[in-house]
Amino acid sequence: MLNISKMISQVNTFLIELGDLSYFTTRFFKESFKFPFETKELLRQCYNMGNRSLLLVGITCFIIGLVLDLQTRPTLMEFGAASWMPSMVSISIVREIGPIITALVCAGRIGSGIGAELGSMRVTEQIDAMEVSGTNPFKYLVVTRVLAVTLMLPLLVIIGDAIALFGSFLVENLKGNVSFTLYFNQVFEAIEFGDIFPATIKSFFFGLAIGIVGCYKGYYCAKGTEGVGKAANSAVVISSLLLFIIDFMAVFVTDIFYDL
């Protein structure tokens, strides 16, 4: 009986959290189209989230490109298909690996940062002070950050894909003596518009999910320093889970269109 009551309580908590998050998302879309627009703050957040995440994304994607090529090359060589390496790696990175890895890195780097920053502002009553002074804290703090992540993540994905392909090229150049021109000619022959477009579109949704969850957890952070830590941690966990759900839905929808 106790376990059933605990399970019901957890389900209720989950449904309440889901409803609050849905309301928060609806409010974000309403506030996004209201004047005045916080352009200066939006540009500042774009710089903070894009430029400062670039090094981490670049290193991660470079290593992913190296490892993917090193792990796959022996198997293809057994079948005499080593020449297909650039095509296979490029399609894998552009379609799936590049966007999801970049999004996960940004969920840890950006999502936790937003949750901790807004959580600290809530705990120290800075958000309450903005409301008292007549400023719209939701538009200034939440809308600008969510839009910044949504706009910057696709750019980071494109840069990360390019760096990952360069890492794969280095392995091919050292192991198979493949020239730069030959490698990227095969890459661009293999990649089609149908590979790039869905990956770019879902990157916008990845950024939206990271921004919404990070801002939601920070904006409604519980009082105390412990609440700030929980907000940052839960922002990463929930946004990472949402990324996989969105990725599955994107792949499922794309597969339907390919079958038509």
PDB file of C-alpha atoms in Angstrom:
ATOM      1  CA  MET A   1       0.000   0.000   0.000  1.00  0.00           C
ATOM      2  CA  LEU A   2       2.870   2.347   0.867  1.00  0.00           C
ATOM      3  CA  ASN A   3       4.594   1.674  -2.454  1.00  0.00           C
ATOM      4  CA  ILE A   4       1.375   2.371  -4.364  1.00  0.00           C
ATOM      5  CA  SER A   5       0.894   5.678  -2.533  1.00  0.00           C
ATOM      6  CA  LYS A   6       4.483   6.643  -3.265  1.00  0.00           C
ATOM      7  CA  MET A   7       4.039   5.744  -6.941  1.00  0.00           C
ATOM      8  CA  ILE A   8       0.843   7.814  -7.177  1.00  0.00           C
ATOM      9  CA  SER A   9       2.629  10.748  -5.553  1.00  0.00           C
ATOM     10  CA  GLN A  10       5.478  10.499  -8.060  1.00  0.00           C
ATOM     11  CA  VAL A  11       3.035  10.382 -10.984  1.00  0.00           C
ATOM     12  CA  ASN A  12       1.220  13.451  -9.636  1.00  0.00           C
ATOM     13  CA  THR A  13       4.511  15.290  -9.227  1.00  0.00           C
ATOM     14  CA  PHE A  14       5.519  14.395 -12.781  1.00  0.00           C
ATOM     15  CA  LEU A  15       2.197  15.565 -14.238  1.00  0.00           C
ATOM     16  CA  ILE A  16       2.334  18.838 -12.300  1.00  0.00           C
ATOM     17  CA  GLU A  17       5.905  19.404 -13.481  1.00  0.00           C
ATOM     18  CA  LEU A  18       4.881  18.647 -17.061  1.00  0.00           C
ATOM     19  CA  GLY A  19       1.986  21.094 -16.855  1.00  0.00           C
ATOM     20  CA  ASP A  20       4.179  23.842 -15.390  1.00  0.00           C
ATOM     21  CA  LEU A  21       6.793  23.282 -18.108  1.00  0.00           C
ATOM     22  CA  SER A  22       4.101  23.454 -20.802  1.00  0.00           C
ATOM     23  CA  TYR A  23       2.784  26.723 -19.362  1.00  0.00           C
ATOM     24  CA  PHE A  24       6.344  28.073 -19.188  1.00  0.00           C
ATOM     25  CA  THR A  25       6.896  27.177 -22.848  1.00  0.00           C
ATOM     26  CA  THR A  26       3.613  28.812 -23.896  1.00  0.00           C
ATOM     27  CA  ARG A  27       4.546  31.953 -21.999  1.00  0.00           C
ATOM     28  CA  PHE A  28       7.927  32.022 -23.752  1.00  0.00           C
ATOM     29  CA  PHE A  29       6.301  32.029 -27.207  1.00  0.00           C
ATOM     30  CA  LYS A  30       3.880  34.777 -26.157  1.00  0.00           C
ATOM     31  CA  GLU A  31       6.615  36.984 -24.715  1.00  0.00           C
ATOM     32  CA  SER A  32       8.891  36.443 -27.737  1.00  0.00           C
ATOM     33  CA  PHE A  33       6.615  38.491 -30.015  1.00  0.00           C
ATOM     34  CA  LYS A  34       5.945  41.374 -27.605  1.00  0.00           C
ATOM     35  CA  PHE A  35       7.698  44.736 -27.781  1.00  0.00           C
ATOM     36  CA  PRO A  36      10.227  45.884 -26.780  1.00  0.00           C
ATOM     37  CA  PHE A  37      12.769  43.322 -27.982  1.00  0.00           C
ATOM     38  CA  GLU A  38      15.882  42.890 -25.845  1.00  0.00           C
ATOM     39  CA  THR A  39      18.242  42.844 -28.835  1.00  0.00           C
ATOM     40  CA  LYS A  40      21.378  43.884 -26.978  1.00  0.00           C
ATOM     41  CA  GLU A  41      20.928  41.215 -24.304  1.00  0.00           C
ATOM     42  CA  LEU A  42      20.123  38.635 -26.977  1.00  0.00           C
ATOM     43  CA  LEU A  43      23.390  39.371 -28.810  1.00  0.00           C
ATOM     44  CA  ARG A  44      25.314  39.190 -25.551  1.00  0.00           C
ATOM     45  CA  GLN A  45      23.813  35.806 -24.731  1.00  0.00           C
ATOM     46  CA  CYS A  46      24.541  34.563 -28.256  1.00  0.00           C
ATOM     47  CA  TYR A  47      28.192  35.462 -27.754  1.00  0.00           C
ATOM     48  CA  ASN A  48      28.332  33.872 -24.306  1.00  0.00           C
ATOM     49  CA  MET A  49      26.700  30.626 -25.369  1.00  0.00           C
ATOM     50  CA  GLY A  50      28.161  30.316 -28.852  1.00  0.00           C
ATOM     51  CA  ASN A  51      31.719  31.542 -28.544  1.00  0.00           C
ATOM     52  CA  ARG A  52      32.379  30.098 -25.104  1.00  0.00           C
ATOM     53  CA  SER A  53      31.043  26.664 -26.066  1.00  0.00           C
ATOM     54  CA  LEU A  54      32.990  26.490 -29.327  1.00  0.00           C
ATOM     55  CA  LEU A  55      36.236  25.116 -27.882  1.00  0.00           C
ATOM     56  CA  LEU A  56      34.526  22.302 -25.967  1.00  0.00           C
ATOM     57  CA  VAL A  57      32.350  21.374 -28.950  1.00  0.00           C
ATOM     58  CA  GLY A  58      35.351  21.486 -31.283  1.00  0.00           C
ATOM     59  CA  ILE A  59      37.509  19.212 -29.125  1.00  0.00           C
ATOM     60  CA  THR A  60      34.677  16.745 -28.566  1.00  0.00           C
ATOM     61  CA  CYS A  61      33.728  16.523 -32.243  1.00  0.00           C
ATOM     62  CA  PHE A  62      37.376  16.251 -33.319  1.00  0.00           C
ATOM     63  CA  ILE A  63      37.868  13.254 -31.028  1.00  0.00           C
ATOM     64  CA  ILE A  64      34.579  11.734 -32.220  1.00  0.00           C
ATOM     65  CA  GLY A  65      35.777  11.983 -35.822  1.00  0.00           C
ATOM     66  CA  LEU A  66      39.098  10.331 -34.954  1.00  0.00           C
ATOM     67  CA  VAL A  67      37.534   7.522 -32.938  1.00  0.00           C
ATOM     68  CA  LEU A  68      34.755   6.802 -35.447  1.00  0.00           C
ATOM     69  CA  ASP A  69      37.261   6.417 -38.261  1.00  0.00           C
ATOM     70  CA  LEU A  70      39.708   4.363 -36.206  1.00  0.00           C
ATOM     71  CA  GLN A  71      36.993   1.990 -34.984  1.00  0.00           C
ATOM     72  CA  THR A  72      35.252   1.517 -38.345  1.00  0.00           C
ATOM     73  CA  ARG A  73      38.242   1.300 -40.682  1.00  0.00           C
ATOM     74  CA  PRO A  74      39.400  -2.251 -39.696  1.00  0.00           C
ATOM     75  CA  THR A  75      35.921  -3.679 -40.327  1.00  0.00           C
ATOM     76  CA  LEU A  76      35.632  -2.083 -43.769  1.00  0.00           C
ATOM     77  CA  MET A  77      39.130  -3.239 -44.671  1.00  0.00           C
ATOM     78  CA  GLU A  78      38.089  -6.869 -44.031  1.00  0.00           C
ATOM     79  CA  PHE A  79      35.508  -6.497 -46.799  1.00  0.00           C
ATOM     80  CA  GLY A  80      37.782  -4.485 -49.074  1.00  0.00           C
ATOM     81  CA  ALA A  81      35.578  -1.420 -48.682  1.00  0.00           C
ATOM     82  CA  ALA A  82      38.053   1.025 -47.126  1.00  0.00           C
ATOM     83  CA  SER A  83      37.423   3.413 -50.013  1.00  0.00           C
ATOM     84  CA  TRP A  84      33.872   3.890 -48.704  1.00  0.00           C
ATOM     85  CA  MET A  85      35.204   5.298 -45.450  1.00  0.00           C
ATOM     86  CA  PRO A  86      34.734   9.037 -46.236  1.00  0.00           C
ATOM     87  CA  SER A  87      31.160   8.475 -47.422  1.00  0.00           C
ATOM     88  CA  MET A  88      30.147   6.380 -44.431  1.00  0.00           C
ATOM     89  CA  VAL A  89      31.724   8.675 -41.840  1.00  0.00           C
ATOM     90  CA  SER A  90      30.317  11.845 -43.405  1.00  0.00           C
ATOM     91  CA  ILE A  91      26.751  10.527 -43.523  1.00  0.00           C
ATOM     92  CA  SER A  92      26.976   9.207 -39.941  1.00  0.00           C
ATOM     93  CA  ILE A  93      28.326  12.490 -38.597  1.00  0.00           C
ATOM     94  CA  VAL A  94      26.039  14.844 -40.520  1.00  0.00           C
ATOM     95  CA  ARG A  95      22.831  12.882 -40.007  1.00  0.00           C
ATOM     96  CA  GLU A  96      23.121  11.799 -36.396  1.00  0.00           C
ATOM     97  CA  ILE A  97      26.385  11.836 -34.473  1.00  0.00           C
ATOM     98  CA  GLY A  98      27.280  15.500 -34.967  1.00  0.00           C
ATOM     99  CA  PRO A  99      23.932  17.021 -33.903  1.00  0.00           C
ATOM    100  CA  ILE A 100      23.290  14.773 -30.902  1.00  0.00           C
ATOM    101  CA  ILE A 101      26.843  14.932 -29.523  1.00  0.00           C
ATOM    102  CA  THR A 102      26.962  18.714 -29.897  1.00  0.00           C
ATOM    103  CA  ALA A 103      23.541  19.036 -28.258  1.00  0.00           C
ATOM    104  CA  LEU A 104      24.587  16.848 -25.307  1.00  0.00           C
ATOM    105  CA  VAL A 105      27.755  18.873 -24.817  1.00  0.00           C
ATOM    106  CA  CYS A 106      25.717  22.082 -24.892  1.00  0.00           C
ATOM    107  CA  ALA A 107      23.166  20.609 -22.476  1.00  0.00           C
ATOM    108  CA  GLY A 108      25.977  20.102 -19.980  1.00  0.00           C
ATOM    109  CA  ARG A 109      27.754  23.379 -20.713  1.00  0.00           C
ATOM    110  CA  ILE A 110      24.871  25.772 -21.420  1.00  0.00           C
ATOM    111  CA  GLY A 111      21.891  24.104 -19.707  1.00  0.00           C
ATOM    112  CA  SER A 112      23.613  23.811 -16.348  1.00  0.00           C
ATOM    113  CA  GLY A 113      24.966  27.349 -16.662  1.00  0.00           C
ATOM    114  CA  ILE A 114      21.518  28.808 -17.302  1.00  0.00           C
ATOM    115  CA  GLY A 115      19.995  26.818 -14.444  1.00  0.00           C
ATOM    116  CA  ALA A 116      22.694  27.883 -11.993  1.00  0.00           C
ATOM    117  CA  GLU A 117      22.675  31.533 -13.108  1.00  0.00           C
ATOM    118  CA  LEU A 118      18.916  32.044 -12.945  1.00  0.00           C
ATOM    119  CA  GLY A 119      18.729  29.928  -9.789  1.00  0.00           C
ATOM    120  CA  SER A 120      21.270  32.179  -8.080  1.00  0.00           C
ATOM    121  CA  MET A 121      19.299  35.242  -9.183  1.00  0.00           C
ATOM    122  CA  ARG A 122      16.106  33.742  -7.773  1.00  0.00           C
ATOM    123  CA  VAL A 123      17.752  32.825  -4.460  1.00  0.00           C
ATOM    124  CA  THR A 124      19.329  36.270  -4.046  1.00  0.00           C
ATOM    125  CA  GLU A 125      15.955  37.876  -4.955  1.00  0.00           C
ATOM    126  CA  GLN A 126      17.335  39.700  -7.998  1.00  0.00           C
ATOM    127  CA  ILE A 127      14.389  38.489 -10.092  1.00  0.00           C
ATOM    128  CA  ASP A 128      11.957  39.770  -7.462  1.00  0.00           C
ATOM    129  CA  ALA A 129      13.728  43.130  -7.487  1.00  0.00           C
ATOM    130  CA  MET A 130      13.364  43.339 -11.282  1.00  0.00           C
ATOM    131  CA  GLU A 131       9.628  42.686 -10.984  1.00  0.00           C
ATOM    132  CA  VAL A 132       9.264  45.399  -8.334  1.00  0.00           C
ATOM    133  CA  SER A 133      11.195  47.913 -10.456  1.00  0.00           C
ATOM    134  CA  GLY A 134       8.780  47.419 -13.368  1.00  0.00           C
ATOM    135  CA  THR A 135      11.128  45.380 -15.572  1.00  0.00           C
ATOM    136  CA  ASN A 136       9.860  42.209 -17.211  1.00  0.00           C
ATOM    137  CA  PRO A 137      12.369  39.637 -15.919  1.00  0.00           C
ATOM    138  CA  PHE A 138      10.870  36.822 -17.972  1.00  0.00           C
ATOM    139  CA  LYS A 139      11.467  38.648 -21.242  1.00  0.00           C
ATOM    140  CA  TYR A 140      14.914  39.920 -20.258  1.00  0.00           C
ATOM    141  CA  LEU A 141      16.239  36.726 -18.664  1.00  0.00           C
ATOM    142  CA  VAL A 142      14.317  33.827 -20.196  1.00  0.00           C
ATOM    143  CA  VAL A 143      13.374  34.844 -23.739  1.00  0.00           C
ATOM    144  CA  THR A 144      16.858  36.110 -24.610  1.00  0.00           C
ATOM    145  CA  ARG A 145      18.576  32.963 -23.307  1.00  0.00           C
ATOM    146  CA  VAL A 146      16.209  30.515 -24.981  1.00  0.00           C
ATOM    147  CA  LEU A 147      16.458  32.338 -28.317  1.00  0.00           C
ATOM    148  CA  ALA A 148      20.243  32.496 -28.007  1.00  0.00           C
ATOM    149  CA  VAL A 149      20.551  28.730 -27.496  1.00  0.00           C
ATOM    150  CA  THR A 150      18.079  28.033 -30.290  1.00  0.00           C
ATOM    151  CA  LEU A 151      20.026  30.193 -32.736  1.00  0.00           C
ATOM    152  CA  MET A 152      23.534  29.179 -31.702  1.00  0.00           C
ATOM    153  CA  LEU A 153      23.157  25.406 -31.519  1.00  0.00           C
ATOM    154  CA  PRO A 154      22.682  24.845 -35.298  1.00  0.00           C
ATOM    155  CA  LEU A 155      25.819  26.922 -35.932  1.00  0.00           C
ATOM    156  CA  LEU A 156      27.749  24.883 -33.385  1.00  0.00           C
ATOM    157  CA  VAL A 157      26.471  21.684 -35.027  1.00  0.00           C
ATOM    158  CA  ILE A 158      27.713  22.792 -38.461  1.00  0.00           C
ATOM    159  CA  ILE A 159      31.122  23.763 -37.072  1.00  0.00           C
ATOM    160  CA  GLY A 160      31.290  20.543 -35.053  1.00  0.00           C
ATOM    161  CA  ASP A 161      30.474  18.458 -38.144  1.00  0.00           C
ATOM    162  CA  ALA A 162      33.274  20.138 -40.090  1.00  0.00           C
ATOM    163  CA  ILE A 163      35.781  19.551 -37.272  1.00  0.00           C
ATOM    164  CA  ALA A 164      34.715  15.913 -36.896  1.00  0.00           C
ATOM    165  CA  LEU A 165      35.162  15.331 -40.639  1.00  0.00           C
ATOM    166  CA  PHE A 166      38.608  16.914 -40.449  1.00  0.00           C
ATOM    167  CA  GLY A 167      39.510  14.531 -37.610  1.00  0.00           C
ATOM    168  CA  SER A 168      38.378  11.605 -39.734  1.00  0.00           C
ATOM    169  CA  PHE A 169      40.433  12.932 -42.644  1.00  0.00           C
ATOM    170  CA  LEU A 170      43.579  12.948 -40.519  1.00  0.00           C
ATOM    171  CA  VAL A 171      43.146   9.245 -39.784  1.00  0.00           C
ATOM    172  CA  GLU A 172      42.499   8.462 -43.444  1.00  0.00           C
ATOM    173  CA  ASN A 173      45.508  10.499 -44.458  1.00  0.00           C
ATOM    174  CA  LEU A 174      47.796   8.701 -42.009  1.00  0.00           C
ATOM    175  CA  LYS A 175      46.381   5.183 -42.435  1.00  0.00           C
ATOM    176  CA  GLY A 176      45.358   5.175 -46.089  1.00  0.00           C
ATOM    177  CA  ASN A 177      47.378   8.036 -47.568  1.00  0.00           C
ATOM    178  CA  VAL A 178      44.178   9.751 -48.760  1.00  0.00           C
ATOM    179  CA  SER A 179      44.641  13.340 -49.911  1.00  0.00           C
ATOM    180  CA  PHE A 180      42.569  16.248 -48.606  1.00  0.00           C
ATOM    181  CA  THR A 181      40.979  16.850 -52.014  1.00  0.00           C
ATOM    182  CA  LEU A 182      40.054  13.198 -52.577  1.00  0.00           C
ATOM    183  CA  TYR A 183      38.613  12.781 -49.097  1.00  0.00           C
ATOM    184  CA  PHE A 184      36.329  15.822 -49.199  1.00  0.00           C
ATOM    185  CA  ASN A 185      35.302  15.181 -52.793  1.00  0.00           C
ATOM    186  CA  GLN A 186      33.933  11.822 -51.644  1.00  0.00           C
ATOM    187  CA  VAL A 187      32.349  13.492 -48.601  1.00  0.00           C
ATOM    188  CA  PHE A 188      30.433  16.043 -50.685  1.00  0.00           C
ATOM    189  CA  GLU A 189      29.421  13.401 -53.218  1.00  0.00           C
ATOM    190  CA  ALA A 190      27.906  11.291 -50.424  1.00  0.00           C
ATOM    191  CA  ILE A 191      26.083  14.086 -48.575  1.00  0.00           C
ATOM    192  CA  GLU A 192      22.741  15.233 -49.990  1.00  0.00           C
ATOM    193  CA  PHE A 193      20.304  17.988 -49.092  1.00  0.00           C
ATOM    194  CA  GLY A 194      18.098  15.362 -47.444  1.00  0.00           C
ATOM    195  CA  ASP A 195      20.927  14.640 -44.991  1.00  0.00           C
ATOM    196  CA  ILE A 196      21.661  18.248 -44.023  1.00  0.00           C
ATOM    197  CA  PHE A 197      18.158  19.733 -43.828  1.00  0.00           C
ATOM    198  CA  PRO A 198      16.605  17.382 -41.204  1.00  0.00           C
ATOM    199  CA  ALA A 199      19.768  17.544 -39.066  1.00  0.00           C
ATOM    200  CA  THR A 200      19.692  21.352 -39.112  1.00  0.00           C
ATOM    201  CA  ILE A 201      15.979  21.563 -38.318  1.00  0.00           C
ATOM    202  CA  LYS A 202      16.211  19.216 -35.343  1.00  0.00           C
ATOM    203  CA  SER A 203      19.189  21.221 -34.051  1.00  0.00           C
ATOM    204  CA  PHE A 204      16.837  24.191 -33.564  1.00  0.00           C
ATOM    205  CA  PHE A 205      14.539  21.981 -31.479  1.00  0.00           C
ATOM    206  CA  PHE A 206      17.535  20.702 -29.512  1.00  0.00           C
ATOM    207  CA  GLY A 207      18.480  24.281 -28.663  1.00  0.00           C
ATOM    208  CA  LEU A 208      14.890  25.169 -27.764  1.00  0.00           C
ATOM    209  CA  ALA A 209      14.650  22.193 -25.392  1.00  0.00           C
ATOM    210  CA  ILE A 210      17.963  23.016 -23.683  1.00  0.00           C
ATOM    211  CA  GLY A 211      17.027  26.671 -23.247  1.00  0.00           C
ATOM    212  CA  ILE A 212      13.472  26.044 -22.031  1.00  0.00           C
ATOM    213  CA  VAL A 213      14.451  23.410 -19.457  1.00  0.00           C
ATOM    214  CA  GLY A 214      17.481  25.337 -18.180  1.00  0.00           C
ATOM    215  CA  CYS A 215      15.497  28.559 -17.783  1.00  0.00           C
ATOM    216  CA  TYR A 216      12.505  26.789 -16.231  1.00  0.00           C
ATOM    217  CA  LYS A 217      14.595  25.035 -13.596  1.00  0.00           C
ATOM    218  CA  GLY A 218      16.529  28.180 -12.755  1.00  0.00           C
ATOM    219  CA  TYR A 219      13.582  30.596 -12.848  1.00  0.00           C
ATOM    220  CA  TYR A 220      11.554  28.520 -10.388  1.00  0.00           C
ATOM    221  CA  CYS A 221      14.515  27.426  -8.287  1.00  0.00           C
ATOM    222  CA  ALA A 222      13.862  26.518  -4.666  1.00  0.00           C
ATOM    223  CA  LYS A 223      15.313  28.758  -1.973  1.00  0.00           C
ATOM    224  CA  GLY A 224      18.845  28.149  -0.737  1.00  0.00           C
ATOM    225  CA  THR A 225      22.142  27.120  -2.287  1.00  0.00           C
ATOM    226  CA  GLU A 226      21.008  23.489  -2.394  1.00  0.00           C
ATOM    227  CA  GLY A 227      18.187  24.509  -4.713  1.00  0.00           C
ATOM    228  CA  VAL A 228      20.669  26.116  -7.119  1.00  0.00           C
ATOM    229  CA  GLY A 229      22.642  22.880  -7.340  1.00  0.00           C
ATOM    230  CA  LYS A 230      19.487  20.859  -7.909  1.00  0.00           C
ATOM    231  CA  ALA A 231      18.319  23.290 -10.591  1.00  0.00           C
ATOM    232  CA  ALA A 232      21.599  23.000 -12.502  1.00  0.00           C
ATOM    233  CA  ASN A 233      21.698  19.220 -12.168  1.00  0.00           C
ATOM    234  CA  SER A 234      18.069  18.596 -13.118  1.00  0.00           C
ATOM    235  CA  ALA A 235      18.402  20.989 -16.075  1.00  0.00           C
ATOM    236  CA  VAL A 236      21.139  18.792 -17.549  1.00  0.00           C
ATOM    237  CA  VAL A 237      19.364  15.505 -16.832  1.00  0.00           C
ATOM    238  CA  ILE A 238      15.952  16.519 -18.172  1.00  0.00           C
ATOM    239  CA  SER A 239      17.275  18.346 -21.229  1.00  0.00           C
ATOM    240  CA  SER A 240      19.498  15.365 -22.120  1.00  0.00           C
ATOM    241  CA  LEU A 241      16.482  13.056 -21.914  1.00  0.00           C
ATOM    242  CA  LEU A 242      14.439  15.434 -24.052  1.00  0.00           C
ATOM    243  CA  LEU A 243      17.215  15.511 -26.655  1.00  0.00           C
ATOM    244  CA  PHE A 244      16.962  11.754 -27.192  1.00  0.00           C
ATOM    245  CA  ILE A 245      13.164  11.937 -27.385  1.00  0.00           C
ATOM    246  CA  ILE A 246      13.282  14.777 -29.931  1.00  0.00           C
ATOM    247  CA  ASP A 247      15.967  12.934 -31.897  1.00  0.00           C
ATOM    248  CA  PHE A 248      13.838   9.799 -32.064  1.00  0.00           C
ATOM    249  CA  MET A 249      10.811  11.790 -33.217  1.00  0.00           C
ATOM    250  CA  ALA A 250      12.895  13.604 -35.848  1.00  0.00           C
ATOM    251  CA  VAL A 251      14.313  10.353 -37.216  1.00  0.00           C
ATOM    252  CA  PHE A 252      10.848   8.767 -37.233  1.00  0.00           C
ATOM    253  CA  VAL A 253       9.280  11.695 -39.127  1.00  0.00           C
ATOM    254  CA  THR A 254      12.197  11.897 -41.565  1.00  0.00           C
ATOM    255  CA  ASP A 255      11.897   8.186 -42.278  1.00  0.00           C
ATOM    256  CA  ILE A 256       8.190   8.636 -43.108  1.00  0.00           C
ATOM    257  CA  PHE A 257       9.005  11.371 -45.632  1.00  0.00           C
ATOM    258  CA  TYR A 258      11.750   9.251 -47.198  1.00  0.00           C
ATOM    259  CA  ASP A 259       9.257   6.426 -47.696  1.00  0.00           C
ATOM    260  CA  LEU A 260       6.722   8.655 -49.471  1.00  0.00           C
TER     261      LEU A 260
END
